[in-house]
Tab-separated table of C-alpha atoms in Angstrom:
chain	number	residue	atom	x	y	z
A	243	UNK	CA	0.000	0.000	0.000
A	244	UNK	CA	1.235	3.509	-0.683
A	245	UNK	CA	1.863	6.244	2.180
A	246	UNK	CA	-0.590	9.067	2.602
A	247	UNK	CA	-0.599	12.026	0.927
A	248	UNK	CA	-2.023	14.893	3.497
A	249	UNK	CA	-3.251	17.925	1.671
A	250	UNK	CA	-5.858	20.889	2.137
A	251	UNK	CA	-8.622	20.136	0.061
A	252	UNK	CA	-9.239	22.148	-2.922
A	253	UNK	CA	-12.778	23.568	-2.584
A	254	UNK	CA	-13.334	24.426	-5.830
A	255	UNK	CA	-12.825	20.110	-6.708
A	256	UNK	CA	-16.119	18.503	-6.770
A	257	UNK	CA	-14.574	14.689	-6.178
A	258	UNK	CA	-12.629	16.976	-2.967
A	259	UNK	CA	-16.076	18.495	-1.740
A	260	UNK	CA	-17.558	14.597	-2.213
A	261	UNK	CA	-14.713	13.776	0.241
A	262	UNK	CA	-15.104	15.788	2.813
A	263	UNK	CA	-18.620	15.251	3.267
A	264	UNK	CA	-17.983	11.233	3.046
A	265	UNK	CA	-15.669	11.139	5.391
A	266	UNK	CA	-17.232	13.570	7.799
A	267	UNK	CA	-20.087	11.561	7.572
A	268	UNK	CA	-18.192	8.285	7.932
A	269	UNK	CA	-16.703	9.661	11.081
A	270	UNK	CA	-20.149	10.577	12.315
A	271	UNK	CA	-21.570	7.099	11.838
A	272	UNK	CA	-18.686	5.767	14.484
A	273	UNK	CA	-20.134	4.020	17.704
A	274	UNK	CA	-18.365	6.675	19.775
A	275	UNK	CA	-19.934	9.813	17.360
A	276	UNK	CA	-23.630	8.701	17.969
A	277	UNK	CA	-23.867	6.460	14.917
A	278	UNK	CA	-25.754	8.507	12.725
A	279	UNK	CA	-25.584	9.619	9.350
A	280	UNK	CA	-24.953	13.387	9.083
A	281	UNK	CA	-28.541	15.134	8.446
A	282	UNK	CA	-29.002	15.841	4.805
A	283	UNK	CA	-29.204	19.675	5.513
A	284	UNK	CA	-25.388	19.138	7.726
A	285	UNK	CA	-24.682	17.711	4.768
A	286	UNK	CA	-25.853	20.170	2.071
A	287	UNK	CA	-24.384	23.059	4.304
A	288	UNK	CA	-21.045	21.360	5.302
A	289	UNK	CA	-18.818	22.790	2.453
A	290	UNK	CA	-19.679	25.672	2.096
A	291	UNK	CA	-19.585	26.441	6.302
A	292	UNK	CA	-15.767	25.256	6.430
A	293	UNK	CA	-14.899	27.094	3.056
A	294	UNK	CA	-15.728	30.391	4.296
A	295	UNK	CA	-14.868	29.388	8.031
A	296	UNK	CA	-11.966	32.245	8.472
A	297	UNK	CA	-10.105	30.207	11.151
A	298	UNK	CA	-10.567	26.584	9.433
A	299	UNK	CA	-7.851	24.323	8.427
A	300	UNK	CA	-9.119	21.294	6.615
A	301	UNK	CA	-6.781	18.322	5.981
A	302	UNK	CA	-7.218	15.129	3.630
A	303	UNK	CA	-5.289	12.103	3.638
A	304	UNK	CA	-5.217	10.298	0.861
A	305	UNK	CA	-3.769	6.973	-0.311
A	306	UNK	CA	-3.384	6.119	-3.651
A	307	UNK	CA	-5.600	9.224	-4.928
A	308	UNK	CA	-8.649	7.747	-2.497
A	309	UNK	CA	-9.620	9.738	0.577
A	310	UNK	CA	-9.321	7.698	4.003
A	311	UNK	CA	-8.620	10.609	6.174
A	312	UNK	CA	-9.252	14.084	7.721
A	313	UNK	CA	-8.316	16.386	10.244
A	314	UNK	CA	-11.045	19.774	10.564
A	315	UNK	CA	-9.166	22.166	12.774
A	316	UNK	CA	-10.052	25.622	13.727
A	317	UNK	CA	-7.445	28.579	14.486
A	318	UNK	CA	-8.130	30.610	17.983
A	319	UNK	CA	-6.287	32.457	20.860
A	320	UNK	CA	-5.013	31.201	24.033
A	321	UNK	CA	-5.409	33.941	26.443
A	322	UNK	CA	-3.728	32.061	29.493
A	323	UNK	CA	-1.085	31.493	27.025
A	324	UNK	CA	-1.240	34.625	24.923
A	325	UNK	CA	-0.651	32.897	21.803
A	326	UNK	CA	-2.319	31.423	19.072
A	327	UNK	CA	-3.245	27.796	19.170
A	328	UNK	CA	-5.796	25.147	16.990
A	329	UNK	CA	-8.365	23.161	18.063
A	330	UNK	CA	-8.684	20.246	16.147
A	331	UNK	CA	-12.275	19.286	16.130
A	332	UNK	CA	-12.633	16.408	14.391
A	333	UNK	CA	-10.250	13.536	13.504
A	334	UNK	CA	-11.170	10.847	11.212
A	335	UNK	CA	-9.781	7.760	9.396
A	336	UNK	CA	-11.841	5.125	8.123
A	337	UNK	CA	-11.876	1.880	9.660
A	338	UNK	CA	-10.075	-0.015	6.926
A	339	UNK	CA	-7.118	2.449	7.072
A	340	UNK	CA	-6.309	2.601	10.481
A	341	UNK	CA	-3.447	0.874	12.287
A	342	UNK	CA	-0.862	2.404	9.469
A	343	UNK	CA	0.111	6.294	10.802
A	344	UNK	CA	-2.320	8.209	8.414
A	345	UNK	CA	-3.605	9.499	11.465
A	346	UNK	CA	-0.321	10.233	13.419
A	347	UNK	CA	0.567	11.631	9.963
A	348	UNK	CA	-2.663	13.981	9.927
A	349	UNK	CA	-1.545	15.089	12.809
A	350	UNK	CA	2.231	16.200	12.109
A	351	UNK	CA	0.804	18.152	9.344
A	352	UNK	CA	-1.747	19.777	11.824
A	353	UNK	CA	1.142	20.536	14.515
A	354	UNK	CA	3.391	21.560	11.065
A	355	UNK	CA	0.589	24.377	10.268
A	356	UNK	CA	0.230	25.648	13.976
Protein backbone atom coordinates (compact mmCIF):
# COMPACT_ATOMS: atom_id res chain seq x y z
CA UNK A 1 0.00 0.00 0.00
CA UNK A 2 1.23 3.51 -0.68
CA UNK A 3 1.86 6.24 2.18
CA UNK A 4 -0.59 9.07 2.60
CA UNK A 5 -0.60 12.03 0.93
CA UNK A 6 -2.02 14.89 3.50
CA UNK A 7 -3.25 17.92 1.67
CA UNK A 8 -5.86 20.89 2.14
CA UNK A 9 -8.62 20.14 0.06
CA UNK A 10 -9.24 22.15 -2.92
CA UNK A 11 -12.78 23.57 -2.58
CA UNK A 12 -13.33 24.43 -5.83
CA UNK A 13 -12.83 20.11 -6.71
CA UNK A 14 -16.12 18.50 -6.77
CA UNK A 15 -14.57 14.69 -6.18
CA UNK A 16 -12.63 16.98 -2.97
CA UNK A 17 -16.08 18.49 -1.74
CA UNK A 18 -17.56 14.60 -2.21
CA UNK A 19 -14.71 13.78 0.24
CA UNK A 20 -15.10 15.79 2.81
CA UNK A 21 -18.62 15.25 3.27
CA UNK A 22 -17.98 11.23 3.05
CA UNK A 23 -15.67 11.14 5.39
CA UNK A 24 -17.23 13.57 7.80
CA UNK A 25 -20.09 11.56 7.57
CA UNK A 26 -18.19 8.29 7.93
CA UNK A 27 -16.70 9.66 11.08
CA UNK A 28 -20.15 10.58 12.32
CA UNK A 29 -21.57 7.10 11.84
CA UNK A 30 -18.69 5.77 14.48
CA UNK A 31 -20.13 4.02 17.70
CA UNK A 32 -18.37 6.67 19.77
CA UNK A 33 -19.93 9.81 17.36
CA UNK A 34 -23.63 8.70 17.97
CA UNK A 35 -23.87 6.46 14.92
CA UNK A 36 -25.75 8.51 12.72
CA UNK A 37 -25.58 9.62 9.35
CA UNK A 38 -24.95 13.39 9.08
CA UNK A 39 -28.54 15.13 8.45
CA UNK A 40 -29.00 15.84 4.81
CA UNK A 41 -29.20 19.67 5.51
CA UNK A 42 -25.39 19.14 7.73
CA UNK A 43 -24.68 17.71 4.77
CA UNK A 44 -25.85 20.17 2.07
CA UNK A 45 -24.38 23.06 4.30
CA UNK A 46 -21.05 21.36 5.30
CA UNK A 47 -18.82 22.79 2.45
CA UNK A 48 -19.68 25.67 2.10
CA UNK A 49 -19.59 26.44 6.30
CA UNK A 50 -15.77 25.26 6.43
CA UNK A 51 -14.90 27.09 3.06
CA UNK A 52 -15.73 30.39 4.30
CA UNK A 53 -14.87 29.39 8.03
CA UNK A 54 -11.97 32.25 8.47
CA UNK A 55 -10.10 30.21 11.15
CA UNK A 56 -10.57 26.58 9.43
CA UNK A 57 -7.85 24.32 8.43
CA UNK A 58 -9.12 21.29 6.61
CA UNK A 59 -6.78 18.32 5.98
CA UNK A 60 -7.22 15.13 3.63
CA UNK A 61 -5.29 12.10 3.64
CA UNK A 62 -5.22 10.30 0.86
CA UNK A 63 -3.77 6.97 -0.31
CA UNK A 64 -3.38 6.12 -3.65
CA UNK A 65 -5.60 9.22 -4.93
CA UNK A 66 -8.65 7.75 -2.50
CA UNK A 67 -9.62 9.74 0.58
CA UNK A 68 -9.32 7.70 4.00
CA UNK A 69 -8.62 10.61 6.17
CA UNK A 70 -9.25 14.08 7.72
CA UNK A 71 -8.32 16.39 10.24
CA UNK A 72 -11.05 19.77 10.56
CA UNK A 73 -9.17 22.17 12.77
CA UNK A 74 -10.05 25.62 13.73
CA UNK A 75 -7.44 28.58 14.49
CA UNK A 76 -8.13 30.61 17.98
CA UNK A 77 -6.29 32.46 20.86
CA UNK A 78 -5.01 31.20 24.03
CA UNK A 79 -5.41 33.94 26.44
CA UNK A 80 -3.73 32.06 29.49
CA UNK A 81 -1.09 31.49 27.02
CA UNK A 82 -1.24 34.62 24.92
CA UNK A 83 -0.65 32.90 21.80
CA UNK A 84 -2.32 31.42 19.07
CA UNK A 85 -3.24 27.80 19.17
CA UNK A 86 -5.80 25.15 16.99
CA UNK A 87 -8.36 23.16 18.06
CA UNK A 88 -8.68 20.25 16.15
CA UNK A 89 -12.28 19.29 16.13
CA UNK A 90 -12.63 16.41 14.39
CA UNK A 91 -10.25 13.54 13.50
CA UNK A 92 -11.17 10.85 11.21
CA UNK A 93 -9.78 7.76 9.40
CA UNK A 94 -11.84 5.13 8.12
CA UNK A 95 -11.88 1.88 9.66
CA UNK A 96 -10.08 -0.02 6.93
CA UNK A 97 -7.12 2.45 7.07
CA UNK A 98 -6.31 2.60 10.48
CA UNK A 99 -3.45 0.87 12.29
CA UNK A 100 -0.86 2.40 9.47
CA UNK A 101 0.11 6.29 10.80
CA UNK A 102 -2.32 8.21 8.41
CA UNK A 103 -3.60 9.50 11.46
CA UNK A 104 -0.32 10.23 13.42
CA UNK A 105 0.57 11.63 9.96
CA UNK A 106 -2.66 13.98 9.93
CA UNK A 107 -1.54 15.09 12.81
CA UNK A 108 2.23 16.20 12.11
CA UNK A 109 0.80 18.15 9.34
CA UNK A 110 -1.75 19.78 11.82
CA UNK A 111 1.14 20.54 14.51
CA UNK A 112 3.39 21.56 11.07
CA UNK A 113 0.59 24.38 10.27
CA UNK A 114 0.23 25.65 13.98
Amino acid sequence: MSQATIREPDWNDPADCEAVVHLIDAYAQEPIEGAQPLPTSSRERLIDGLRNEPGGLVLLATVDEQPVGIAVCFRGFSTFAAQPLINIHDLAVLSEHRNRGIGSRLLEEVCRRA
